[in-house]
Short mmCIF file of C-alpha atoms in Angstrom, two decimals:
data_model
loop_
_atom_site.label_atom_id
_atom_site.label_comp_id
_atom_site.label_asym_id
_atom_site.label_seq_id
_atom_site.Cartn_x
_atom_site.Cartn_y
_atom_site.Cartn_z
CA UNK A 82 107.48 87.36 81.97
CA UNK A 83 109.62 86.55 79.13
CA UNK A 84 112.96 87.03 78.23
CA UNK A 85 111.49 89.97 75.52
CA UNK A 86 109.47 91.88 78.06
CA UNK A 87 106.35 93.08 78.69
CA UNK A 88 106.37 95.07 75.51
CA UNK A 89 107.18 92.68 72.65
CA UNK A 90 106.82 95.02 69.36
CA UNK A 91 107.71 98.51 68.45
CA UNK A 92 108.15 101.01 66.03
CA UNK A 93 110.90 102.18 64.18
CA UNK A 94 112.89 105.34 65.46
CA UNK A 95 113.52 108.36 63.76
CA UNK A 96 116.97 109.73 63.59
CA UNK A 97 116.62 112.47 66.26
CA UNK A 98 115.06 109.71 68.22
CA UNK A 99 117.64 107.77 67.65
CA UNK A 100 120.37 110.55 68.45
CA UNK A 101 117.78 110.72 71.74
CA UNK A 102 118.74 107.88 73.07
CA UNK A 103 121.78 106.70 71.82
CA UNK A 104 122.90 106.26 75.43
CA UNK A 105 120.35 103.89 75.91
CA UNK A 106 120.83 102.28 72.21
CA UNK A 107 124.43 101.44 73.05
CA UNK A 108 123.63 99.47 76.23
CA UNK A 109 123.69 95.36 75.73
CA UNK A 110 120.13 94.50 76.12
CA UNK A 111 118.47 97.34 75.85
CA UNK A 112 120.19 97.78 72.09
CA UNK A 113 117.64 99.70 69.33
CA UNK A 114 115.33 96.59 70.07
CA UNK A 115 114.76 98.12 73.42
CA UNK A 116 114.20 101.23 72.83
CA UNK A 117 112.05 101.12 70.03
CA UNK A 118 109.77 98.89 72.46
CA UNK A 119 110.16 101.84 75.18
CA UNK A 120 108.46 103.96 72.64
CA UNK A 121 105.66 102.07 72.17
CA UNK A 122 105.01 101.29 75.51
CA UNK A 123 102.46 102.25 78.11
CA UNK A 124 103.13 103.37 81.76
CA UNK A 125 100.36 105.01 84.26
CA UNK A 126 102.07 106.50 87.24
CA UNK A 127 99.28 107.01 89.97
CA UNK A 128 100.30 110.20 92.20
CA UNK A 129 101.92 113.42 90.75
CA UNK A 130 103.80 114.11 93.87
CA UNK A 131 106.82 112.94 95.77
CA UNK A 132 107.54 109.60 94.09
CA UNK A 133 105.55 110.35 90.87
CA UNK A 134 107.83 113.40 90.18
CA UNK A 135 111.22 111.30 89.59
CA UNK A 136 109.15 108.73 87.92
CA UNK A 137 107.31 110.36 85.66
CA UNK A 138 110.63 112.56 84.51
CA UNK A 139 112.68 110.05 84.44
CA UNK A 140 110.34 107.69 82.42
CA UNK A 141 109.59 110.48 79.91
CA UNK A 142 113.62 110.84 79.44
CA UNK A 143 114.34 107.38 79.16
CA UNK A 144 111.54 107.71 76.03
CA UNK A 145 108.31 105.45 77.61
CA UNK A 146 105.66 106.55 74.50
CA UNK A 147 102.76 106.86 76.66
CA UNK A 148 102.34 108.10 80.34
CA UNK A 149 99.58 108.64 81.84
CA UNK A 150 99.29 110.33 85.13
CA UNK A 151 96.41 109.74 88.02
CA UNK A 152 95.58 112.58 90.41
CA UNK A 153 92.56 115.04 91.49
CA UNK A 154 95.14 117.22 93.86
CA UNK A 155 96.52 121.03 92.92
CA UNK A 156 99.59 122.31 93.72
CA UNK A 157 100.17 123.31 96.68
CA UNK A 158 103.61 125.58 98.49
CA UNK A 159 103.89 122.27 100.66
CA UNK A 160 104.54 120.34 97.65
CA UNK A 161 107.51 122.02 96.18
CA UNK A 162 110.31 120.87 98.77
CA UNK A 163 109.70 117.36 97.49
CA UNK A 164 107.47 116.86 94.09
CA UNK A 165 110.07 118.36 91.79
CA UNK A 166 108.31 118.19 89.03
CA UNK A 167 106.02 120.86 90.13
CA UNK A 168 107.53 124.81 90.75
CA UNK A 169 106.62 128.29 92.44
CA UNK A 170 104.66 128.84 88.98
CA UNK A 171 102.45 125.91 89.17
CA UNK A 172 100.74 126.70 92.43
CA UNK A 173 96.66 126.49 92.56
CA UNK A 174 97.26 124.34 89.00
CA UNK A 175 96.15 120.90 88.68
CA UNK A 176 98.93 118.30 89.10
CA UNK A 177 98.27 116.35 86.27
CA UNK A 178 98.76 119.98 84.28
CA UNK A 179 101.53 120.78 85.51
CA UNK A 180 103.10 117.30 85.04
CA UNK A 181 102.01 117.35 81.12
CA UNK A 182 104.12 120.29 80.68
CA UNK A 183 107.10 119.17 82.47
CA UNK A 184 107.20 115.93 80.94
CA UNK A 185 106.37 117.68 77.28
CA UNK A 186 109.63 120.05 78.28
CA UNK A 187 111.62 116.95 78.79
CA UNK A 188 110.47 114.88 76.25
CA UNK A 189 108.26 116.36 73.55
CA UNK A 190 107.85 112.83 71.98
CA UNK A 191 106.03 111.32 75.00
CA UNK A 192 102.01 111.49 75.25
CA UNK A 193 101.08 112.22 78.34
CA UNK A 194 97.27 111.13 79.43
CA UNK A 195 95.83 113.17 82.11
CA UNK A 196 93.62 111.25 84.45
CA UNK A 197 92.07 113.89 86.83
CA UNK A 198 89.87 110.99 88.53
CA UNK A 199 90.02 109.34 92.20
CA UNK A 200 90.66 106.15 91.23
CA UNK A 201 87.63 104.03 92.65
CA UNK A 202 86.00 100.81 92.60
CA UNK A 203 84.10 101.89 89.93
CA UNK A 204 86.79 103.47 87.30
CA UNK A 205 90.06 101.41 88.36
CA UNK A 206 89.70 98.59 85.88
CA UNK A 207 89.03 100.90 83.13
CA UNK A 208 91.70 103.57 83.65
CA UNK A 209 94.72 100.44 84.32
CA UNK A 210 93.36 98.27 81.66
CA UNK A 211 95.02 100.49 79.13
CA UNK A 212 98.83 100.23 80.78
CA UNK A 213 101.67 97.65 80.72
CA UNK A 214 102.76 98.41 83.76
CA UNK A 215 101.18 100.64 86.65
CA UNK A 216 103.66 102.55 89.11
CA UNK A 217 102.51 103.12 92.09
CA UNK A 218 103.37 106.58 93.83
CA UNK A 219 99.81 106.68 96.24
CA UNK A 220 99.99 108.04 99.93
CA UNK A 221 97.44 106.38 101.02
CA UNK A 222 96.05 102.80 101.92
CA UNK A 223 93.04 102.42 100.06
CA UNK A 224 94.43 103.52 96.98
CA UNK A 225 97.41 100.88 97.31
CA UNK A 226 95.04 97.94 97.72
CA UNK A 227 92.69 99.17 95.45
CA UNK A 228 95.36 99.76 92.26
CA UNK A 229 96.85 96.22 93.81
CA UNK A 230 93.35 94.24 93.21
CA UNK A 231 92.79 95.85 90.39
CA UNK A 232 96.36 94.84 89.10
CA UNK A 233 95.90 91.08 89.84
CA UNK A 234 92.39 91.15 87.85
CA UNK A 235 93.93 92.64 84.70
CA UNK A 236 97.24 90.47 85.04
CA UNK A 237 98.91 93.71 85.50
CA UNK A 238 102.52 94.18 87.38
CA UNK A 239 102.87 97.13 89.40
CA UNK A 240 106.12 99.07 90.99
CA UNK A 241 104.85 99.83 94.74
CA UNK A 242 106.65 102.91 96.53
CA UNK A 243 106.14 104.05 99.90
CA UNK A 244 108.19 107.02 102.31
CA UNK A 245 107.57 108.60 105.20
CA UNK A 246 110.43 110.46 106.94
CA UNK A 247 113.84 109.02 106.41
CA UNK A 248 112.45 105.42 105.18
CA UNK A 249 110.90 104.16 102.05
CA UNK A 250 110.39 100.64 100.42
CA UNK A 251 109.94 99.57 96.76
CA UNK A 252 108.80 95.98 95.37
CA UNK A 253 107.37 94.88 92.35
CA UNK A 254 104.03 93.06 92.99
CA UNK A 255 102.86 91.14 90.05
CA UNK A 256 100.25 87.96 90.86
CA UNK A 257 101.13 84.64 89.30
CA UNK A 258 105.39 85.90 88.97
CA UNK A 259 105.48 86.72 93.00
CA UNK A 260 103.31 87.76 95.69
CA UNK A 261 100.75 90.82 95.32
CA UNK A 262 101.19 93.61 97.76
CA UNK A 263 98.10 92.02 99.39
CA UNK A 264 99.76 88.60 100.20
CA UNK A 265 102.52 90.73 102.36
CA UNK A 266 100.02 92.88 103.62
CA UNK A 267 96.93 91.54 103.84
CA UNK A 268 95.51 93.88 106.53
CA UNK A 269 95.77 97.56 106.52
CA UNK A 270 97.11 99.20 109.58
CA UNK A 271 94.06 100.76 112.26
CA UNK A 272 93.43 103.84 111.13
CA UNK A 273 95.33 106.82 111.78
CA UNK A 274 98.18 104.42 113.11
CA UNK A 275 100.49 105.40 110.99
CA UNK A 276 101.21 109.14 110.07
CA UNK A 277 100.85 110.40 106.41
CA UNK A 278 103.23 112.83 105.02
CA UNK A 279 101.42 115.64 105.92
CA UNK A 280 101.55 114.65 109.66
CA UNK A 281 104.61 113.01 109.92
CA UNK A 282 107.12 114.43 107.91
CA UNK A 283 108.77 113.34 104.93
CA UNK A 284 112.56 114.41 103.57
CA UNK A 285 112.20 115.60 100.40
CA UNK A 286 115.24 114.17 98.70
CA UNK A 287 114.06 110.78 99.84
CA UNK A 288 111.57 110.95 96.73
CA UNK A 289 114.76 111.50 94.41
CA UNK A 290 115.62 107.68 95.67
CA UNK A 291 112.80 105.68 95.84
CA UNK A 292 110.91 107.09 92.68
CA UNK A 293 114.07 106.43 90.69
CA UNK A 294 114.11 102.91 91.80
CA UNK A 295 110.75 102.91 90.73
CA UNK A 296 111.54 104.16 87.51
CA UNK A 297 113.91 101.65 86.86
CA UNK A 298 111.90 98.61 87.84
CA UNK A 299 109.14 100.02 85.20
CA UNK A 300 111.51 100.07 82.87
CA UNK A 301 113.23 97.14 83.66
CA UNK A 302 109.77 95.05 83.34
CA UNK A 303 109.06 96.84 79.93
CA UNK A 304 112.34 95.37 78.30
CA UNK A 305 112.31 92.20 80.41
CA UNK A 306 116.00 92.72 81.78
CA UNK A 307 117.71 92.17 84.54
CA UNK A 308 116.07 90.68 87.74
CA UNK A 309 113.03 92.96 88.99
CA UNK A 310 112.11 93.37 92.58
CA UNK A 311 109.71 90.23 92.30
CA UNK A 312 109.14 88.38 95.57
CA UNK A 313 111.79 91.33 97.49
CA UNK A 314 111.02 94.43 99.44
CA UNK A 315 113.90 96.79 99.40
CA UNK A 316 113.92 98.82 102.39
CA UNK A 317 116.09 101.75 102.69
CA UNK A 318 117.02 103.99 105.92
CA UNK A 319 118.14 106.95 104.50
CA UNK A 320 119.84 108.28 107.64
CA UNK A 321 121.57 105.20 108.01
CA UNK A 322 122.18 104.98 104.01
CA UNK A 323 121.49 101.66 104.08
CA UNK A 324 119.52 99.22 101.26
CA UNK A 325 117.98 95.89 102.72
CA UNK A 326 116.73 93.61 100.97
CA UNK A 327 113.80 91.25 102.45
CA UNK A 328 112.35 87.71 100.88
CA UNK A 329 108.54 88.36 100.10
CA UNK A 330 106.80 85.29 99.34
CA UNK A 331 102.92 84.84 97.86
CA UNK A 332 100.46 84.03 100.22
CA UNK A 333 98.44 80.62 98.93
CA UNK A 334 95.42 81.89 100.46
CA UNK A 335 95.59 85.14 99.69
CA UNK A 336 92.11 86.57 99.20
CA UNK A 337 92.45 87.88 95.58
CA UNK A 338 95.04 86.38 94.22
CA UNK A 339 95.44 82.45 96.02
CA UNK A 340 94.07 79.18 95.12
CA UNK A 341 90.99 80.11 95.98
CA UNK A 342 90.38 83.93 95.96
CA UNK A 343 87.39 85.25 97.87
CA UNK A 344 87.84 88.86 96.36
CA UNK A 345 86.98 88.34 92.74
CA UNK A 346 85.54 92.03 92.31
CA UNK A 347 86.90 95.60 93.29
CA UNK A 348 85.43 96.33 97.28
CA UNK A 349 84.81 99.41 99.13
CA UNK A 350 88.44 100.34 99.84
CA UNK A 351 87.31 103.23 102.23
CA UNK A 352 85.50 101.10 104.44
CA UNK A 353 88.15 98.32 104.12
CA UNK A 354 90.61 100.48 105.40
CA UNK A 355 88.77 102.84 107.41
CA UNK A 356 88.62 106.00 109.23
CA UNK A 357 89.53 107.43 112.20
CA UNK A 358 86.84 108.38 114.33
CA UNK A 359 84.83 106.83 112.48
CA UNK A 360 81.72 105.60 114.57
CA UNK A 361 81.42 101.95 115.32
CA UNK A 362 77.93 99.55 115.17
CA UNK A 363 75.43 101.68 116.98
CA UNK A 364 77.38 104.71 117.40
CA UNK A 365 76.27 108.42 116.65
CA UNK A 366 78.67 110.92 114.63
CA UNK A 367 80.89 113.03 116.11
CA UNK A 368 79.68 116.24 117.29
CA UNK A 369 81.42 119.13 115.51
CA UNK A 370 81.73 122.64 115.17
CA UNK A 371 83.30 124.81 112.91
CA UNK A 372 86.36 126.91 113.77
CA UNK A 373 84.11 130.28 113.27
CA UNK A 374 81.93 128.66 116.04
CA UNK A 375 84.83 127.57 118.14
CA UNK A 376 86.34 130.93 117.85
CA UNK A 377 83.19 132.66 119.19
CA UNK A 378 82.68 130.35 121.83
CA UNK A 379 86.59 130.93 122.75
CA UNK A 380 86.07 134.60 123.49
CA UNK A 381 82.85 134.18 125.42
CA UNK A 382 82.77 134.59 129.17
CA UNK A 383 82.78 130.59 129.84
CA UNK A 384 85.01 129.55 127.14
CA UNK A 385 85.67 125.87 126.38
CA UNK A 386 88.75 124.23 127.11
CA UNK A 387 90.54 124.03 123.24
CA UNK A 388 92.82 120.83 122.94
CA UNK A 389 95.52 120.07 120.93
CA UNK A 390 96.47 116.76 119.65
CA UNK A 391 99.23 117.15 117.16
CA UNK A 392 102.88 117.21 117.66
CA UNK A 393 105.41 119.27 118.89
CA UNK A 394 106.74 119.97 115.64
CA UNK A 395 103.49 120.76 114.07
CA UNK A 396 102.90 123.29 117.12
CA UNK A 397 105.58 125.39 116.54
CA UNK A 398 104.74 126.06 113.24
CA UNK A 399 100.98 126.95 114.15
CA UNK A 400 98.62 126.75 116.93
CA UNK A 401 96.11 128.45 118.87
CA UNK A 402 96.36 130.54 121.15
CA UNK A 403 95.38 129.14 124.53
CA UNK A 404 95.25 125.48 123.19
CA UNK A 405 96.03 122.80 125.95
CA UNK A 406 98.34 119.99 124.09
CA UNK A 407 97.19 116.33 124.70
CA UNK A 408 98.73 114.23 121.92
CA UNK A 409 96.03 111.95 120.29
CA UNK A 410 99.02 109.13 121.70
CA UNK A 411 97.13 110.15 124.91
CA UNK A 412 93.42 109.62 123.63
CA UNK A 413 94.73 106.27 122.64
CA UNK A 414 96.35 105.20 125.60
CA UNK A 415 93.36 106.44 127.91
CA UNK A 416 96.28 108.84 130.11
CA UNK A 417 94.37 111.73 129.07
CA UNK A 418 91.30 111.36 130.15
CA UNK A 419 92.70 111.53 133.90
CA UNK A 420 93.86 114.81 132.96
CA UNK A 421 90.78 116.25 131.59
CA UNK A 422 87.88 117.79 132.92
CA UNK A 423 84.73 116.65 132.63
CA UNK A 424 82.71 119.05 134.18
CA UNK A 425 83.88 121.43 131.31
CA UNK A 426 82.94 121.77 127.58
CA UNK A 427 86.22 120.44 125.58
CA UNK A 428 87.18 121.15 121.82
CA UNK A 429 89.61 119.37 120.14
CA UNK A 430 91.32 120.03 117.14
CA UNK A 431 94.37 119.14 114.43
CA UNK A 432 95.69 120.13 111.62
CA UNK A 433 92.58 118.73 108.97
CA UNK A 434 90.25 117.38 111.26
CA UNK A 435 90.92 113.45 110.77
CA UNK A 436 92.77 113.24 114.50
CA UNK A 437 90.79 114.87 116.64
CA UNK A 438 87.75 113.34 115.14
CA UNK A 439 89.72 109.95 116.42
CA UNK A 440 90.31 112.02 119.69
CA UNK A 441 86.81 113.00 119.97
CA UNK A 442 85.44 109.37 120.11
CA UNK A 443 87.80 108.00 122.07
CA UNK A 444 86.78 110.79 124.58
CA UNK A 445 83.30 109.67 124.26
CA UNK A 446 83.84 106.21 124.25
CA UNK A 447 85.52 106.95 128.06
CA UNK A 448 82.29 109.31 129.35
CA UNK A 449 83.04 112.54 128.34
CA UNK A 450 79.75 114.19 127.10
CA UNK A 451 80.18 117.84 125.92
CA UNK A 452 82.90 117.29 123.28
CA UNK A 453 82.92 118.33 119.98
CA UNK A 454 85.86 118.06 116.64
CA UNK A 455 86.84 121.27 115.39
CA UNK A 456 85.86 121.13 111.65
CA UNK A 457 88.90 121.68 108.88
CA UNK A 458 91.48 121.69 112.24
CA UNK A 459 94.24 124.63 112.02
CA UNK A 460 94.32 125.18 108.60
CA UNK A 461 90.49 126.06 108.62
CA UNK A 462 91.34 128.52 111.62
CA UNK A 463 94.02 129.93 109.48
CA UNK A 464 91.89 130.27 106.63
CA UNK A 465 88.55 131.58 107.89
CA UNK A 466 89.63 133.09 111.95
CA UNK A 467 93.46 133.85 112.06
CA UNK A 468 95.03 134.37 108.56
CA UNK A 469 98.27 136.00 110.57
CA UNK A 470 98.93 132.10 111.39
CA UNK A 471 101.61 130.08 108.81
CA UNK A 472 99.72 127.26 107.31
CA UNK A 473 102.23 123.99 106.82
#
């Protein structure tokens, strides 16, 4: 990157432009030089949620010309404690809708370019070919390798974000200037090893932090000032309120970006980073049932036992009545399968389905044989057997 930034040419401002972002005009380095190249630059934030929120409002305000904005979600009452770009109002609308018109209300001069896709192997390419930079607010591991190989095959930088709880991280991966998110983490965690937001937790003002870092690496790489996160991962405890800041180095033999790359096309990110419970070399699917069956076969007179595998916390917002709790920490371990019977039909269910479909084939990898995944988990019961339940 040179000293002029990403974004070498822009256009002239007009006076309430210029009025705009006089703040911004009057800064050393960033001068009306800067700013006129903010306008005429490109930014695709992927994620309209917790870190896209402060990112995408805070790029619009600082005057980025064209945003675009990747997601296929709606939104959703969860949302709102943390994705403040969305309200009360916006609920059932698509994100990238409802992020148009709050950008638009704090920045009418911005274009915003909706992008209601799952990014893929097959669309990636296409959809970041048409950014400078890419910030990355995904919550989810195939989406972060796939935007970070697609990134090193266009030559694009990208602003990586990540929170879960009280923690987050930020870097800037950009191949050839520092290490790609791949060199530093070239294998994705097993699956279901690490909790996603809606299983574990996250604090919403967390989001405020690490999106606005975000934000200003973006902008930082547009203008080409200061020193971007390049070849550091800043790690922050927010109960701690602590920043750390850890060397990241590229990997030589990293598979798409070393010496000698052996991923030289976009891959099957799913697979890559897999699913739990999903079945192995020879394996059948798991048995399931849906929660309308499970319900019937509850009240019958030789009910199946009904297990629960989430946490505590989850519990006490919702569960079913009658459930036994065995957390899937259990499944994994192999202690609850000496606690289980096996002369007795067994259910097992979460909140979506994804655990106890783990929990299910780790019960029949052990040599339980009547065991079945309760489809859609507790928010399918809430929806379709027990609407009196409070869905989370």
């Amino acid at each position: 990157m040179g000293s002029a930034g990403i974004v070498r040419a822009g256009r002239r401002l007009t006076g309430p432009e210029i009025t705009r972002y006089a703040r911004h005009v009057l800064i050393p380095g960033v001068g009306l030089d800067g700013q006129e190249r903010l306008v005429a630059s490109r930014v695709l934030v992927v994620g309209a949620g917790g870190l896209g929120s402060p990112a995408l409002l805070y790029l619009a305000a600082a005057g980025v010309g064209t945003i675009g904005v990747v997601d296929t979600d709606v939104v959703d009452l969860t949302n709102l404690h943390r994705q403040v770009i969305h309200s009360d109002a916006d609920i059932g609308r698509p994100k990238t809708e409802s992020a148009e018109a709050a950008v638009h209300r704090v920045n009418p001069h911005v274009s915003v370019i909706r992008h209601d896709v799952r990014l893929d192997s097959g669309n990636a390419l296409a959809v970041i070919g048409d950014y400078d930079v890419v910030v990355d607010g995904s919550d989810n591991f195939p989406t972060r390798y796939l935007v970070n190989d697609a990134c090193v095959m266009l030559g694009k930088p990208h602003v990586w974000g990540s929170i879960l709880r009280f923690d987050g991280q930020v870097s800037v991966w950009w191949a050839g200037h520092g290490p790609c998110y791949r060199c530093v983490f070239p294998q994705p965690p097993p699956p279901g090893s690490v909790p996603s937001c809606a299983e574990g937790g996250v604090l919403g003002v967390l989001c405020a932090a690490i999106g606005a870092v975000q934000s200003t690496e973006a902008v930082k790489l547009l203008l080409g000032i200061g020193e971007p996160l390049l070849g550091r991962l800043l790690v922050h405890d927010a109960l701690r309120q602590t920043w750390d800041t850890l060397t990241v180095r590229a990997d030589p033999d990293c598979p798409v970006c070393g010496t000698h790359p052996s991923i030289t096309e976009l891959v099957d990110y799913v697979e890559f980073c897999g699913v739990p419970g999903a079945a192995a070399a020879g394996e059948e699917p798991v048995p399931t049932v849906t929660v309308r069956a499970a319900a019937a076969a509850l009240a019958s007179a030789d009910p199946p036992l009904l297990v629960d595998v989430r946490g505590e916390q989850e519990r006490a917002i919702a569960a079913v009545p009658g459930a036994v709790p065995v957390h899937l920490d259990l499944f994994r371990s192999g202690a609850a399968f000496a606690e289980l019977p096996r002369d007795r039909r067994i259910l097992i269910y979460c909140k979506v389905g994804g655990r106890s479909a783990e929990a299910t084939r780790l019960a029949l990898r052990a040599g339980f044989s009547d065991v079945a995944n309760v489809e859609g988990g507790i928010l399918a019961w809430i929806e379709q057997v027990d609407p009196t339940l409070t869905p989370y």
